[in-house]
Amino acid sequence: MIETSAQLRQAFLDFYAAKQHQIVASSSLVPGNDATLLFTNAGMVPFKDVFLGTDKRSYSRATSSQRCVRAGGKHNDLENVGYTARHHTFFEMLGNFSFGDYFKEEAITYAWEFLTTVLALPKEKLLVTVYESDDEAYNYWLNNIGVPAEKIIRIGDKSADKKYESDNFWSMGDTGPCGPCSEIFYDHGEDIFGGPPGSADEDGDRFIEIWNLVFMQYNRHADGTMENLPKPSVDTGMGLERISAIMQGVHSNYEIDIFQALIRDTAKLLACDDLEHKSLRVIADHIRSCSFLITDGVMPSNEGRGYVLRRIIRRAVRHGHKLEAKSFFFHKLVASLAEQMGQAYPELVQQQETIAKILRIEEEQFGRTLDRGMTLLEDILATLKGDTIAGADVFKLYDTYGFPADLTADIARERDIKIDHDGFDAAMAEQRTRAQKASQFGTDYNEALKSAHHTEFNGYTQSDMTATVIELFNS
Ligand code: ATP
Ligand code: MG
Ligand code: MG
Ligand code: MG
């Protein structure tokens, strides 16, 4: 019987191991081979150099359950958390990979076998998409797998100049390996809002994307021409939480075992009776990303990866405030998480106390200004004319009370209010200029000392970080 998320993770790895795939342990959330990437955001990230041919492995087939974070940078799902049934900042991506070994046919056959035989999902509930011109994949689904034509959807590019590529065309960057994808969706039933992929309502949560099969078929050159790769490869990714939801007979990822346990423990700490409260979901999501980021060596700070971590922590603390938290609560959830995920990730258990200590320090620091910041924000909202908070106000909340702009935006969004991002950026730039001018009057040795110790991500500052982190992966 496959019921729990842990059983599902194991069943996936066992299935591909039986098909001669090497089981590879999850890599760190901090990519070791790519300084331009903020976080590991897909299962293929640790294998990037193998696909490029610059790293050789003793195997040509691999499978993994890779921990991923999609917060900040190009693949940013932070804003989706609490709003959709399917997005997390931290999730696990189950994947199988072929490095110049098998291609489309096997990738499709294996995926279908796993879903419909091992997991015994009803075929009628599955839909697939292919890239519009990929007749090979289309015909294979139709003729060899037997998916009816009305359940195979061709998805084209979003703009004619190909500037906005299709969800079904993947590329590693502007140049290099790329190719069409085929995605598998699950229909959670007509009671739920949303249309099939490619329709106007595709962003609803009725048809949930569970698995992306990427066929690396071409090598794209700087002039845009594409040449066939001599040995095409396969990269697939399926969200463990999404497939768990299906196996556990629930619609939302937040209703699966791991999340329910975290939500119950959070509710107990905050004395909240409404187990469906959005804030509980957000906190349960955030304790996972924050704990795993710290486990992988990221420390809260004012720039780069550390600033993304700090922003997530502050969001969680704010949601606790919304639920009228009487004391510091966030760090206490590390124990609950370790209980849920410690078996799969022993490092979480080993570092449990350190993680909790770091989170507690952050909670205390932000807790000191949160109340006063919230009072100011309420004043701003109460006297607001129009539907946008001025950049100068967003900046004041940031500068004086430690509210990152996205936190202010998150609170504003709950009231249907926007923030002036450009105005905020301008205020930030102005402050930077002021600081530079001031520093001409003398040397701040503390600053010099600090920057000498910055070996990681020293190219970014907090405000331009999200804008300039170049992400090569577009899975
Ligand atoms: P969506 O369209 O739902 O945002 P995606 O197309 O961005 O998903 P991919 O980049 O194709 O996702 O990643 C492969 C798989 O990883 C997805 O099919 C999904 O199962 C899972 N996944 C992607 N993003 C998330 C997330 N934020 N939280 C949980 N699972 C995710
Ligand atoms: Mg997405
Ligand atoms: Mg998608
Ligand atoms: Mg996808």
Coordinates of C-alpha atoms and ligand atoms in Angstrom, one line a residue:
M1 CA 0.0 0.0 0.0
I2 CA 1.3 3.4 -0.9
E3 CA -0.3 6.0 1.4
T4 CA 2.1 8.2 3.1
S5 CA 4.4 10.7 1.4
A6 CA 7.4 8.8 2.7
Q7 CA 6.1 5.6 1.0
L8 CA 5.4 7.4 -2.2
R9 CA 8.9 8.9 -2.3
Q10 CA 10.4 5.4 -1.8
A11 CA 8.0 3.7 -4.3
F12 CA 9.1 6.2 -7.0
L13 CA 12.8 5.6 -6.4
D14 CA 12.4 1.9 -6.2
F15 CA 10.4 1.9 -9.5
Y16 CA 13.2 3.7 -11.4
A17 CA 15.9 1.7 -9.6
A18 CA 14.3 -1.4 -11.0
K19 CA 14.6 0.2 -14.4
Q20 CA 18.4 0.5 -14.0
H21 CA 18.4 4.0 -12.6
Q22 CA 21.0 5.0 -10.1
I23 CA 19.4 6.4 -6.9
V24 CA 21.1 9.7 -6.2
A25 CA 20.7 11.5 -2.9
S26 CA 19.2 15.0 -2.8
S27 CA 21.8 17.8 -3.2
S28 CA 21.9 21.0 -1.2
L29 CA 19.5 23.8 -1.8
V30 CA 22.6 26.0 -2.5
P31 CA 23.7 24.9 -5.9
G32 CA 27.3 23.8 -5.9
N33 CA 27.9 24.2 -9.6
D34 CA 26.3 27.4 -10.4
A35 CA 26.9 30.8 -8.8
T36 CA 24.2 32.5 -10.9
L37 CA 21.4 30.4 -9.5
L38 CA 19.8 31.5 -6.3
F39 CA 18.5 28.1 -5.1
T40 CA 18.2 24.5 -6.4
N41 CA 14.8 24.8 -8.0
A42 CA 14.5 21.6 -9.9
G43 CA 15.7 18.0 -9.8
M44 CA 18.0 18.5 -12.8
V45 CA 20.1 21.3 -11.2
P46 CA 22.7 18.9 -9.7
F47 CA 23.0 17.2 -13.0
K48 CA 23.4 20.3 -15.2
D49 CA 27.0 19.6 -16.0
V50 CA 26.2 16.0 -16.9
F51 CA 23.7 17.2 -19.4
L52 CA 26.3 19.7 -20.8
G53 CA 28.8 16.8 -21.1
T54 CA 31.4 18.5 -18.8
D55 CA 30.8 16.1 -15.9
K56 CA 31.0 12.4 -16.4
R57 CA 29.2 9.9 -14.2
S58 CA 29.4 6.2 -13.9
Y59 CA 25.7 5.8 -14.8
S60 CA 23.6 7.1 -17.7
R61 CA 20.3 6.8 -15.8
A62 CA 19.5 8.4 -12.5
T63 CA 16.6 9.0 -10.1
S64 CA 16.2 11.3 -7.2
S65 CA 13.9 13.1 -4.8
Q66 CA 15.5 16.6 -4.8
R67 CA 14.7 19.3 -2.3
C68 CA 13.8 22.5 -4.1
V69 CA 13.1 26.1 -3.2
R70 CA 11.2 28.5 -5.4
A71 CA 11.3 31.8 -3.7
G72 CA 13.1 34.8 -5.2
G73 CA 14.7 34.8 -8.6
K74 CA 12.8 33.8 -11.7
H75 CA 10.9 30.8 -10.4
N76 CA 9.3 32.6 -7.5
D77 CA 6.3 30.9 -6.0
L78 CA 6.4 32.9 -2.7
E79 CA 3.5 35.0 -3.8
N80 CA 1.5 31.9 -4.6
V81 CA 1.7 30.4 -1.1
G82 CA -1.6 30.7 0.7
Y83 CA -3.4 31.4 -2.6
T84 CA -3.2 28.1 -4.6
A85 CA -3.6 24.5 -3.6
R86 CA -0.4 23.5 -5.3
H87 CA 2.5 25.9 -4.6
H88 CA 5.1 25.8 -1.9
T89 CA 8.3 27.7 -1.3
F90 CA 9.9 24.4 -0.4
F91 CA 8.9 21.1 -2.1
E92 CA 10.5 17.8 -3.2
M93 CA 10.8 17.0 -6.8
L94 CA 10.8 13.4 -7.8
G95 CA 12.7 12.9 -11.0
N96 CA 14.2 10.4 -13.5
F97 CA 17.0 11.4 -15.8
S98 CA 18.5 9.9 -18.9
F99 CA 22.0 11.2 -19.9
G100 CA 22.0 10.4 -23.6
D101 CA 20.5 7.0 -22.8
Y102 CA 16.7 6.6 -23.4
F103 CA 14.5 9.3 -24.9
K104 CA 10.8 10.2 -25.4
E105 CA 9.3 6.8 -25.8
E106 CA 10.7 5.3 -22.6
A107 CA 10.2 8.5 -20.6
I108 CA 6.5 8.5 -21.5
T109 CA 6.1 4.7 -21.0
Y110 CA 7.8 4.7 -17.6
A111 CA 5.8 7.7 -16.3
W112 CA 2.5 6.2 -17.5
E113 CA 3.3 2.9 -16.0
F114 CA 4.2 4.4 -12.6
L115 CA 1.0 6.5 -12.5
T116 CA -1.5 3.9 -13.8
T117 CA 0.0 0.6 -12.6
V118 CA 2.1 1.3 -9.5
L119 CA -0.1 4.0 -8.2
A120 CA -3.2 2.7 -10.0
L121 CA -4.6 6.1 -10.8
P122 CA -7.7 6.1 -13.0
K123 CA -6.6 6.9 -16.6
E124 CA -9.8 9.0 -17.2
K125 CA -8.5 11.5 -14.7
L126 CA -5.3 12.1 -16.5
L127 CA -4.6 14.7 -19.3
V128 CA -1.4 15.3 -21.1
T129 CA 0.1 18.3 -23.0
V130 CA 2.8 18.3 -25.7
Y131 CA 4.6 21.1 -27.5
E132 CA 2.6 22.2 -30.5
S133 CA 4.9 20.9 -33.1
D134 CA 6.0 17.7 -31.3
D135 CA 4.2 15.1 -33.4
E136 CA 6.5 12.4 -32.1
A137 CA 5.3 12.8 -28.5
Y138 CA 1.7 13.4 -29.6
N139 CA 1.5 10.3 -31.7
Y140 CA 3.2 8.2 -29.0
W141 CA 0.6 9.2 -26.4
L142 CA -2.2 8.6 -28.9
N143 CA -1.1 5.4 -30.6
N144 CA 1.1 3.6 -28.1
I145 CA -0.2 4.7 -24.7
G146 CA -3.8 5.0 -25.9
V147 CA -4.7 8.4 -24.5
P148 CA -7.7 9.7 -26.3
A149 CA -7.1 12.6 -28.7
E150 CA -9.3 15.0 -26.7
K151 CA -7.1 14.5 -23.7
I152 CA -3.8 15.4 -25.5
I153 CA -3.4 19.1 -25.7
R154 CA -0.9 20.9 -27.9
I155 CA 0.6 24.0 -26.3
G156 CA 2.3 26.7 -28.4
D157 CA 4.5 29.7 -27.7
K158 CA 3.0 32.6 -25.9
S159 CA 4.2 35.1 -28.4
A160 CA 5.0 34.9 -32.1
D161 CA 8.6 36.1 -31.8
K162 CA 9.2 33.2 -29.3
K163 CA 10.2 35.8 -26.7
Y164 CA 7.7 34.1 -24.4
E165 CA 8.1 30.5 -24.9
S166 CA 5.6 27.9 -24.2
D167 CA 5.2 26.1 -20.9
N168 CA 6.0 23.1 -23.1
F169 CA 9.4 24.3 -24.3
W170 CA 12.3 24.1 -21.9
S171 CA 15.7 25.6 -22.2
M172 CA 18.7 25.8 -19.9
G173 CA 19.5 29.3 -20.9
D174 CA 19.7 31.5 -24.0
T175 CA 22.0 28.9 -25.5
G176 CA 22.6 25.2 -24.8
P177 CA 20.4 22.2 -24.4
C178 CA 16.7 22.8 -25.0
G179 CA 13.6 21.0 -26.2
P180 CA 9.9 20.2 -26.0
C181 CA 8.1 19.0 -22.9
S182 CA 5.1 16.9 -22.2
E183 CA 3.2 17.5 -19.0
I184 CA 0.8 15.3 -17.2
F185 CA -2.2 16.8 -15.4
Y186 CA -4.7 15.3 -12.9
D187 CA -8.4 16.4 -12.9
H188 CA -9.5 16.9 -9.4
G189 CA -13.2 17.2 -10.4
E190 CA -15.7 19.6 -11.6
D191 CA -16.5 21.0 -8.2
I192 CA -13.2 22.9 -8.3
F193 CA -12.7 26.0 -10.3
G194 CA -10.3 25.9 -13.3
G195 CA -10.0 24.9 -16.9
P196 CA -7.7 22.5 -18.7
P197 CA -4.2 23.5 -19.7
G198 CA -4.2 26.0 -22.5
S199 CA -7.6 27.4 -21.6
A200 CA -8.4 30.8 -20.2
D201 CA -9.0 29.4 -16.8
E202 CA -5.9 27.2 -16.7
D203 CA -4.6 28.9 -13.5
G204 CA -7.4 27.5 -11.5
D205 CA -6.8 24.4 -9.4
R206 CA -9.1 21.9 -11.0
F207 CA -6.5 20.5 -13.4
I208 CA -3.3 20.2 -11.5
E209 CA 0.0 19.7 -13.2
I210 CA 1.8 16.8 -11.6
W211 CA 4.7 15.8 -13.9
N212 CA 6.8 17.6 -16.4
L213 CA 8.8 15.4 -18.9
V214 CA 11.5 17.4 -20.6
F215 CA 13.0 16.1 -23.8
M216 CA 16.4 17.7 -24.4
Q217 CA 16.6 17.4 -28.1
Y218 CA 18.5 20.5 -29.4
N219 CA 21.5 22.6 -28.8
R220 CA 20.7 26.3 -29.4
H221 CA 23.4 28.6 -30.6
A222 CA 23.8 32.3 -30.0
D223 CA 22.3 33.2 -33.3
G224 CA 19.1 31.3 -32.4
T225 CA 19.6 28.3 -34.7
M226 CA 19.0 24.9 -33.2
E227 CA 20.9 21.7 -34.1
N228 CA 19.9 18.2 -33.0
L229 CA 21.9 16.9 -30.1
P230 CA 23.8 13.8 -31.0
K231 CA 22.5 12.0 -27.9
P232 CA 19.2 13.5 -26.7
S233 CA 18.5 13.4 -22.9
V234 CA 15.5 13.3 -20.6
D235 CA 14.8 15.3 -17.4
T236 CA 11.6 14.8 -15.5
G237 CA 10.1 16.4 -12.4
M238 CA 7.0 15.5 -10.4
G239 CA 6.1 17.3 -7.2
L240 CA 5.9 14.8 -4.3
E241 CA 3.3 16.9 -2.4
R242 CA 1.0 17.1 -5.5
I243 CA 1.1 13.4 -6.2
S244 CA 0.7 12.7 -2.4
A245 CA -2.5 14.8 -2.4
I246 CA -3.9 12.6 -5.2
M247 CA -2.9 9.4 -3.4
Q248 CA -4.3 10.6 -0.1
G249 CA -7.6 11.5 -1.8
V250 CA -7.4 15.2 -1.1
H251 CA -7.4 18.2 -3.4
S252 CA -4.9 20.6 -1.7
N253 CA -1.3 19.8 -1.0
Y254 CA -1.9 21.4 2.4
E255 CA -4.2 18.5 3.3
I256 CA -1.5 15.8 3.0
D257 CA 0.0 14.0 6.0
I258 CA 3.2 16.1 6.4
F259 CA 1.3 19.4 6.2
Q260 CA -1.6 18.3 8.3
A261 CA 0.8 17.4 11.1
L262 CA 2.6 20.8 10.8
I263 CA -0.7 22.7 10.6
R264 CA -2.1 20.9 13.7
D265 CA 1.1 21.7 15.7
T266 CA 1.0 25.3 14.6
A267 CA -2.7 25.7 15.5
K268 CA -1.9 24.3 18.9
L269 CA 0.9 26.7 19.5
L270 CA -1.2 29.7 18.4
A271 CA -4.5 28.4 20.0
C272 CA -6.2 28.7 16.6
D273 CA -9.4 26.6 16.1
D274 CA -9.8 27.1 12.4
L275 CA -7.5 24.4 10.9
E276 CA -8.2 25.7 7.4
H277 CA -7.0 29.2 8.2
K278 CA -4.7 30.5 5.4
S279 CA -2.1 31.7 7.8
L280 CA -1.6 28.2 9.2
R281 CA -0.9 27.0 5.7
V282 CA 1.6 29.8 5.1
I283 CA 3.4 29.2 8.3
A284 CA 3.6 25.4 7.7
D285 CA 5.0 26.1 4.3
H286 CA 7.5 28.6 5.5
I287 CA 8.9 26.5 8.4
R288 CA 9.9 23.9 5.8
S289 CA 11.8 26.3 3.5
C290 CA 13.4 28.2 6.4
S291 CA 14.6 25.1 8.2
F292 CA 16.0 23.4 5.1
L293 CA 17.7 26.6 3.9
I294 CA 19.4 26.9 7.3
T295 CA 20.3 23.2 7.2
D296 CA 22.0 23.8 3.9
G297 CA 24.1 26.7 5.4
V298 CA 22.0 29.8 4.5
M299 CA 22.0 32.4 7.3
P300 CA 19.5 35.2 7.6
S301 CA 21.1 38.4 6.3
N302 CA 20.5 41.6 4.3
E303 CA 21.6 40.3 1.0
G304 CA 21.4 37.5 -1.5
R305 CA 20.2 34.1 -0.3
G306 CA 20.2 35.2 3.3
Y307 CA 17.8 38.0 2.5
V308 CA 15.3 35.7 0.8
L309 CA 15.5 33.5 4.0
R310 CA 14.9 36.6 6.2
R311 CA 11.9 37.7 4.1
I312 CA 10.3 34.2 4.4
I313 CA 10.9 34.2 8.2
R314 CA 9.3 37.7 8.6
R315 CA 6.3 36.6 6.5
A316 CA 5.8 33.6 8.8
V317 CA 6.1 35.8 11.9
R318 CA 3.6 38.3 10.5
H319 CA 1.1 35.5 9.9
G320 CA 1.6 34.5 13.5
H321 CA 0.9 38.1 14.5
K322 CA -2.3 37.9 12.4
L323 CA -3.3 34.9 14.5
E324 CA -2.5 36.9 17.6
A325 CA 0.5 34.9 18.6
K326 CA 1.2 35.6 22.3
S327 CA 4.9 34.6 22.2
F328 CA 7.7 33.5 19.8
F329 CA 6.3 30.4 18.1
F330 CA 8.0 29.9 14.8
H331 CA 11.2 28.3 16.0
K332 CA 9.2 25.8 18.1
L333 CA 7.9 24.2 14.8
V334 CA 11.4 22.9 13.9
A335 CA 10.7 20.0 16.3
S336 CA 7.5 19.1 14.5
L337 CA 9.2 19.3 11.1
A338 CA 12.0 17.1 12.3
E339 CA 9.5 14.5 13.4
Q340 CA 7.8 14.6 10.0
M341 CA 10.8 14.7 7.7
G342 CA 13.7 13.6 9.9
Q343 CA 13.8 10.1 8.6
A344 CA 14.3 11.2 5.0
Y345 CA 16.6 14.0 6.0
P346 CA 18.6 13.1 9.1
E347 CA 20.6 16.3 8.8
L348 CA 17.4 18.1 9.9
V349 CA 17.4 16.2 13.2
Q350 CA 21.2 16.7 13.7
Q351 CA 20.9 20.5 13.3
Q352 CA 17.5 20.8 14.9
E353 CA 18.7 22.9 17.8
T354 CA 20.8 25.2 15.8
I355 CA 18.0 25.9 13.3
A356 CA 15.6 26.7 16.2
K357 CA 18.1 29.1 17.8
I358 CA 18.7 31.0 14.6
L359 CA 15.0 31.3 13.9
R360 CA 14.4 32.4 17.5
I361 CA 16.9 35.2 17.1
E362 CA 15.2 36.4 13.9
E363 CA 11.8 36.2 15.5
E364 CA 13.0 38.3 18.5
Q365 CA 14.6 40.9 16.3
F366 CA 11.6 41.4 14.1
G367 CA 9.2 41.0 16.9
R368 CA 10.6 44.2 18.5
T369 CA 9.4 46.3 15.6
L370 CA 6.5 44.3 14.2
D371 CA 3.8 45.8 16.4
R372 CA 4.8 49.4 15.7
G373 CA 5.2 48.7 12.0
M374 CA 1.8 47.2 11.8
T375 CA 0.3 50.2 13.6
L376 CA 1.9 52.5 11.1
L377 CA 0.7 50.4 8.2
E378 CA -2.8 50.3 9.5
D379 CA -2.7 54.1 9.7
I380 CA -1.4 54.3 6.1
L381 CA -4.2 52.0 5.0
A382 CA -6.9 53.8 6.9
T383 CA -6.0 57.2 5.3
L384 CA -5.1 55.8 1.9
K385 CA -6.6 57.6 -1.1
G386 CA -6.7 55.3 -4.2
D387 CA -5.5 51.7 -4.3
T388 CA -1.7 52.0 -4.0
I389 CA 0.6 52.5 -1.1
A390 CA 3.3 55.2 -1.9
G391 CA 6.9 54.0 -2.3
A392 CA 8.0 56.4 0.4
D393 CA 5.7 54.7 2.9
V394 CA 6.8 51.2 1.8
F395 CA 10.4 52.4 2.3
K396 CA 9.7 53.7 5.7
L397 CA 8.2 50.4 6.8
Y398 CA 11.3 48.7 5.5
D399 CA 13.9 51.1 6.8
T400 CA 12.5 51.7 10.3
Y401 CA 10.5 48.5 11.0
G402 CA 12.2 45.8 9.0
F403 CA 9.2 45.2 6.7
P404 CA 10.6 43.8 3.4
A405 CA 8.6 45.3 0.5
D406 CA 7.1 42.0 -0.4
L407 CA 5.8 41.6 3.2
T408 CA 4.0 45.0 2.9
A409 CA 2.7 43.9 -0.5
D410 CA 1.4 40.7 1.0
I411 CA -0.5 42.5 3.8
A412 CA -1.8 45.0 1.3
R413 CA -2.9 42.3 -1.1
E414 CA -5.2 40.9 1.6
R415 CA -7.1 44.2 1.4
D416 CA -6.9 44.5 -2.4
I417 CA -4.3 47.2 -2.3
K418 CA -1.1 47.4 -4.3
I419 CA 2.3 49.0 -3.5
D420 CA 4.3 51.4 -5.6
H421 CA 7.4 49.2 -6.4
D422 CA 9.1 51.8 -8.5
G423 CA 8.7 54.4 -5.8
F424 CA 10.2 52.0 -3.3
D425 CA 13.1 51.2 -5.6
A426 CA 13.8 54.9 -6.1
A427 CA 13.7 55.5 -2.3
M428 CA 16.2 52.6 -1.9
A429 CA 18.5 54.0 -4.6
E430 CA 18.4 57.4 -2.9
Q431 CA 19.4 56.0 0.4
R432 CA 22.3 54.2 -1.2
T433 CA 23.5 57.4 -2.8
R434 CA 23.3 59.2 0.6
A435 CA 25.2 56.4 2.2
Q436 CA 27.9 56.5 -0.5
K437 CA 28.3 60.3 -0.1
A438 CA 28.5 60.0 3.7
S439 CA 31.2 57.3 3.4
Q440 CA 33.5 59.7 1.5
F441 CA 34.1 61.5 4.8
G442 CA 35.9 58.7 6.4
T443 CA 36.4 54.9 6.4
D444 CA 34.0 52.8 8.2
Y445 CA 36.2 49.9 9.3
N446 CA 33.3 47.8 10.3
E447 CA 31.9 48.0 6.8
A448 CA 35.2 47.2 5.3
L449 CA 35.6 44.2 7.6
K450 CA 32.1 43.0 6.7
S451 CA 32.6 43.1 3.0
A452 CA 36.0 41.3 3.3
H453 CA 34.1 38.4 4.7
H454 CA 31.5 38.3 2.0
T455 CA 32.5 35.5 -0.2
E456 CA 29.1 34.4 -1.2
F457 CA 26.8 36.3 -3.6
N458 CA 28.6 39.6 -3.2
G459 CA 27.3 41.0 -6.4
Y460 CA 23.8 41.7 -5.1
T461 CA 22.2 44.1 -2.8
Q462 CA 18.8 43.5 -1.2
S463 CA 16.7 45.6 -3.5
D464 CA 18.1 44.7 -6.9
M465 CA 18.6 41.1 -5.9
T466 CA 15.3 39.7 -7.1
A467 CA 15.6 41.7 -10.3
T468 CA 19.1 40.8 -11.3
V469 CA 19.6 37.2 -10.2
I470 CA 20.1 35.5 -13.5
E471 CA 18.4 32.1 -13.5
L472 CA 19.6 29.8 -16.2
F473 CA 17.0 27.2 -15.6
N474 CA 13.6 27.4 -17.0
S475 CA 12.2 24.0 -16.4
Ligands
ATP1 P1 3.0 25.2 -12.1 O1 2.6 25.5 -13.5 O2 1.9 24.5 -11.3 O3 3.5 26.5 -11.4 P2 5.5 24.5 -13.1 O4 5.2 24.3 -14.5 O5 6.1 25.8 -12.7 O6 4.2 24.2 -12.1 P3 7.8 22.7 -13.3 O7 8.8 23.7 -13.4 O8 7.4 22.0 -14.6 O9 6.5 23.3 -12.6 O10 8.2 21.6 -12.2 C1 8.0 20.2 -12.3 C2 7.0 19.8 -11.3 O11 7.3 20.2 -9.9 C3 5.6 20.3 -11.5 O12 4.9 19.6 -12.4 C4 5.0 20.2 -10.1 O13 4.5 18.9 -9.8 C5 6.2 20.5 -9.2 N1 6.2 21.9 -8.7 C6 6.6 23.0 -9.4 N2 6.5 24.1 -8.6 C7 6.1 23.7 -7.4 C8 5.8 24.4 -6.2 N3 6.0 25.7 -6.1 N4 5.3 23.7 -5.1 C9 5.1 22.3 -5.2 N5 5.4 21.6 -6.4 C10 5.8 22.3 -7.4
MG2 MG 5.3 27.4 -11.7
MG3 MG 3.3 24.7 -15.4
MG4 MG 5.6 22.6 -15.7

